Amino acid sequence: QVQLVESGGGLVQAGGSLRLSCTASERTFRSNAMSWFRQTPGKEREFVAAINWSGSSTSYADFVKGRFTVSSDTAKNTAYLQMNDLKPEDTALYYCNADPPDLEGYGSREPSAYDSWGQGTQVTVSS
Protein backbone atom coordinates (compact mmCIF):
# COMPACT_ATOMS: atom_id res chain seq x y z
CA GLN A 1 0.00 0.00 0.00
CA VAL A 2 1.31 3.40 -0.99
CA GLN A 3 1.92 5.65 1.99
CA LEU A 4 1.79 9.36 1.42
CA VAL A 5 1.86 12.18 3.93
CA GLU A 6 0.41 15.55 3.02
CA SER A 7 1.15 18.70 4.98
CA GLY A 8 1.20 22.47 4.71
CA GLY A 9 -2.48 23.29 4.79
CA GLY A 10 -3.96 26.03 6.92
CA LEU A 11 -6.17 29.08 7.11
CA VAL A 12 -5.36 31.94 4.77
CA GLN A 13 -7.12 35.05 3.54
CA ALA A 14 -8.25 35.36 -0.06
CA GLY A 15 -5.31 36.36 -2.24
CA GLY A 16 -2.83 34.62 0.03
CA SER A 17 -0.53 31.69 -0.60
CA LEU A 18 0.23 28.27 0.79
CA ARG A 19 2.66 25.52 -0.16
CA LEU A 20 1.54 21.95 0.30
CA SER A 21 3.99 19.07 0.60
CA CYS A 22 3.55 15.39 -0.13
CA THR A 23 6.19 12.99 1.08
CA ALA A 24 6.44 9.38 -0.02
CA SER A 25 8.89 6.56 0.36
CA GLU A 26 11.81 6.60 -2.04
CA ARG A 27 10.46 3.50 -3.79
CA THR A 28 7.03 5.06 -4.28
CA PHE A 29 8.36 8.41 -5.39
CA ARG A 30 10.85 7.08 -7.92
CA SER A 31 8.50 4.62 -9.62
CA ASN A 32 5.34 6.72 -9.82
CA ALA A 33 4.02 10.02 -11.06
CA MET A 34 2.53 12.34 -8.48
CA SER A 35 -0.81 14.13 -8.65
CA TRP A 36 -2.83 16.44 -6.42
CA PHE A 37 -6.56 16.26 -5.82
CA ARG A 38 -9.05 18.03 -3.59
CA GLN A 39 -12.44 17.40 -2.08
CA THR A 40 -15.07 19.48 -0.36
CA PRO A 41 -17.97 18.06 1.67
CA GLY A 42 -20.76 16.87 -0.56
CA LYS A 43 -18.68 16.99 -3.71
CA GLU A 44 -16.67 14.45 -5.63
CA ARG A 45 -12.90 14.44 -5.28
CA GLU A 46 -11.39 16.28 -8.22
CA PHE A 47 -8.07 16.51 -10.01
CA VAL A 48 -6.02 19.64 -9.33
CA ALA A 49 -2.51 19.22 -10.73
CA ALA A 50 0.09 16.66 -11.71
CA ILE A 51 3.77 16.40 -12.47
CA ASN A 52 5.07 13.77 -14.81
CA TRP A 53 7.43 11.03 -13.70
CA SER A 54 10.58 12.78 -14.90
CA GLY A 55 9.52 16.11 -13.45
CA SER A 56 9.82 17.75 -16.85
CA SER A 57 6.16 18.53 -17.43
CA THR A 58 3.10 19.57 -15.46
CA SER A 59 -0.64 19.53 -15.95
CA TYR A 60 -3.35 21.59 -14.25
CA ALA A 61 -7.10 21.74 -13.93
CA ASP A 62 -8.45 24.84 -15.62
CA PHE A 63 -9.61 26.36 -12.35
CA VAL A 64 -6.05 26.57 -10.97
CA LYS A 65 -4.06 27.43 -14.09
CA GLY A 66 -1.88 30.45 -13.54
CA ARG A 67 -2.32 30.28 -9.75
CA PHE A 68 -0.97 26.88 -8.68
CA THR A 69 2.40 25.32 -9.46
CA VAL A 70 3.31 21.68 -8.92
CA SER A 71 6.92 20.62 -8.47
CA SER A 72 8.97 17.83 -7.00
CA ASP A 73 12.26 17.25 -5.22
CA THR A 74 13.58 13.76 -5.85
CA ALA A 75 16.28 14.15 -3.21
CA LYS A 76 13.55 14.61 -0.59
CA ASN A 77 10.99 12.24 -2.16
CA THR A 78 8.55 15.11 -1.94
CA ALA A 79 6.07 16.75 -4.28
CA TYR A 80 4.85 20.29 -3.72
CA LEU A 81 1.82 22.33 -4.63
CA GLN A 82 2.46 26.06 -4.49
CA MET A 83 -0.90 27.82 -4.32
CA ASN A 84 -1.03 31.55 -4.97
CA ASP A 85 -3.92 33.98 -5.24
CA LEU A 86 -6.10 31.65 -3.26
CA LYS A 87 -9.86 32.04 -3.47
CA PRO A 88 -12.59 30.97 -1.03
CA GLU A 89 -13.68 28.33 -3.56
CA ASP A 90 -10.25 26.71 -3.16
CA THR A 91 -11.25 25.68 0.36
CA ALA A 92 -10.99 21.89 0.45
CA LEU A 93 -9.15 18.90 1.79
CA TYR A 94 -6.16 18.43 -0.49
CA TYR A 95 -4.64 15.04 -1.23
CA CYS A 96 -1.72 13.76 -3.21
CA ASN A 97 -1.41 10.35 -4.75
CA ALA A 98 1.02 8.24 -6.74
CA ASP A 99 0.36 6.18 -9.85
CA PRO A 100 2.50 4.36 -12.39
CA PRO A 101 3.12 6.75 -15.28
CA ASP A 102 1.16 6.49 -18.52
CA LEU A 103 2.70 7.02 -21.96
CA GLU A 104 2.97 10.75 -21.24
CA GLY A 105 4.56 10.11 -17.88
CA TYR A 106 1.56 11.15 -15.81
CA GLY A 107 -0.48 9.31 -13.25
CA SER A 108 -4.23 9.01 -13.63
CA ARG A 109 -6.30 12.17 -13.29
CA GLU A 110 -9.30 10.08 -12.26
CA PRO A 111 -9.70 9.80 -8.47
CA SER A 112 -11.44 6.46 -8.91
CA ALA A 113 -8.19 4.99 -10.26
CA TYR A 114 -6.60 5.10 -6.81
CA ASP A 115 -7.15 2.40 -4.21
CA SER A 116 -6.18 4.35 -1.12
CA TRP A 117 -5.69 7.88 0.09
CA GLY A 118 -3.74 9.63 2.80
CA GLN A 119 -5.26 11.85 5.43
CA GLY A 120 -5.03 14.95 3.29
CA THR A 121 -4.33 18.49 4.44
CA GLN A 122 -7.05 21.07 4.97
CA VAL A 123 -6.90 24.38 3.15
CA THR A 124 -9.34 27.05 4.24
CA VAL A 125 -9.52 30.39 2.44
CA SER A 126 -11.45 33.18 4.09
CA SER A 127 -13.03 36.00 2.13
XYZ file of C-alpha atoms in Angstrom:
127
model
C 0.000 0.000 0.000
C 1.312 3.400 -0.994
C 1.924 5.649 1.991
C 1.792 9.357 1.424
C 1.865 12.185 3.933
C 0.407 15.548 3.018
C 1.155 18.698 4.977
C 1.204 22.473 4.713
C -2.478 23.291 4.790
C -3.957 26.026 6.925
C -6.172 29.082 7.106
C -5.357 31.941 4.773
C -7.120 35.051 3.539
C -8.248 35.361 -0.059
C -5.308 36.361 -2.236
C -2.835 34.622 0.031
C -0.526 31.692 -0.603
C 0.230 28.271 0.793
C 2.658 25.522 -0.158
C 1.538 21.953 0.304
C 3.986 19.069 0.605
C 3.546 15.390 -0.131
C 6.187 12.988 1.084
C 6.444 9.378 -0.015
C 8.885 6.556 0.364
C 11.806 6.602 -2.042
C 10.463 3.501 -3.794
C 7.028 5.061 -4.276
C 8.360 8.405 -5.387
C 10.853 7.079 -7.924
C 8.502 4.623 -9.625
C 5.340 6.719 -9.819
C 4.023 10.016 -11.055
C 2.530 12.336 -8.477
C -0.810 14.129 -8.652
C -2.829 16.439 -6.418
C -6.560 16.262 -5.823
C -9.046 18.032 -3.590
C -12.442 17.396 -2.084
C -15.067 19.479 -0.362
C -17.970 18.061 1.666
C -20.765 16.866 -0.561
C -18.676 16.988 -3.713
C -16.667 14.447 -5.633
C -12.904 14.437 -5.284
C -11.391 16.284 -8.220
C -8.072 16.514 -10.007
C -6.019 19.637 -9.334
C -2.511 19.223 -10.733
C 0.086 16.656 -11.715
C 3.769 16.399 -12.465
C 5.066 13.768 -14.806
C 7.428 11.031 -13.699
C 10.582 12.778 -14.903
C 9.520 16.112 -13.453
C 9.819 17.755 -16.851
C 6.159 18.525 -17.432
C 3.104 19.565 -15.455
C -0.636 19.529 -15.945
C -3.345 21.586 -14.251
C -7.096 21.745 -13.930
C -8.451 24.839 -15.619
C -9.612 26.362 -12.354
C -6.046 26.574 -10.966
C -4.059 27.432 -14.089
C -1.881 30.450 -13.540
C -2.319 30.279 -9.753
C -0.973 26.878 -8.677
C 2.397 25.317 -9.459
C 3.307 21.681 -8.919
C 6.919 20.625 -8.474
C 8.975 17.828 -7.000
C 12.258 17.249 -5.222
C 13.578 13.755 -5.848
C 16.276 14.147 -3.207
C 13.546 14.608 -0.594
C 10.990 12.239 -2.161
C 8.552 15.106 -1.939
C 6.073 16.745 -4.280
C 4.845 20.287 -3.724
C 1.819 22.329 -4.632
C 2.456 26.058 -4.491
C -0.896 27.816 -4.318
C -1.031 31.550 -4.969
C -3.923 33.981 -5.243
C -6.103 31.645 -3.261
C -9.862 32.041 -3.466
C -12.591 30.973 -1.035
C -13.676 28.328 -3.559
C -10.246 26.708 -3.160
C -11.253 25.683 0.362
C -10.993 21.889 0.449
C -9.151 18.895 1.786
C -6.156 18.433 -0.488
C -4.644 15.038 -1.226
C -1.720 13.759 -3.208
C -1.411 10.353 -4.745
C 1.018 8.240 -6.735
C 0.356 6.184 -9.854
C 2.501 4.357 -12.395
C 3.122 6.745 -15.281
C 1.162 6.492 -18.524
C 2.704 7.025 -21.963
C 2.966 10.747 -21.243
C 4.563 10.114 -17.883
C 1.556 11.155 -15.813
C -0.483 9.312 -13.245
C -4.226 9.010 -13.633
C -6.298 12.168 -13.291
C -9.296 10.084 -12.262
C -9.696 9.798 -8.471
C -11.438 6.457 -8.913
C -8.194 4.988 -10.263
C -6.604 5.101 -6.815
C -7.151 2.397 -4.209
C -6.179 4.346 -1.117
C -5.687 7.882 0.094
C -3.736 9.633 2.799
C -5.262 11.849 5.434
C -5.035 14.954 3.289
C -4.327 18.488 4.437
C -7.051 21.072 4.967
C -6.896 24.383 3.146
C -9.338 27.054 4.239
C -9.516 30.388 2.435
C -11.454 33.180 4.089
C -13.032 35.997 2.134
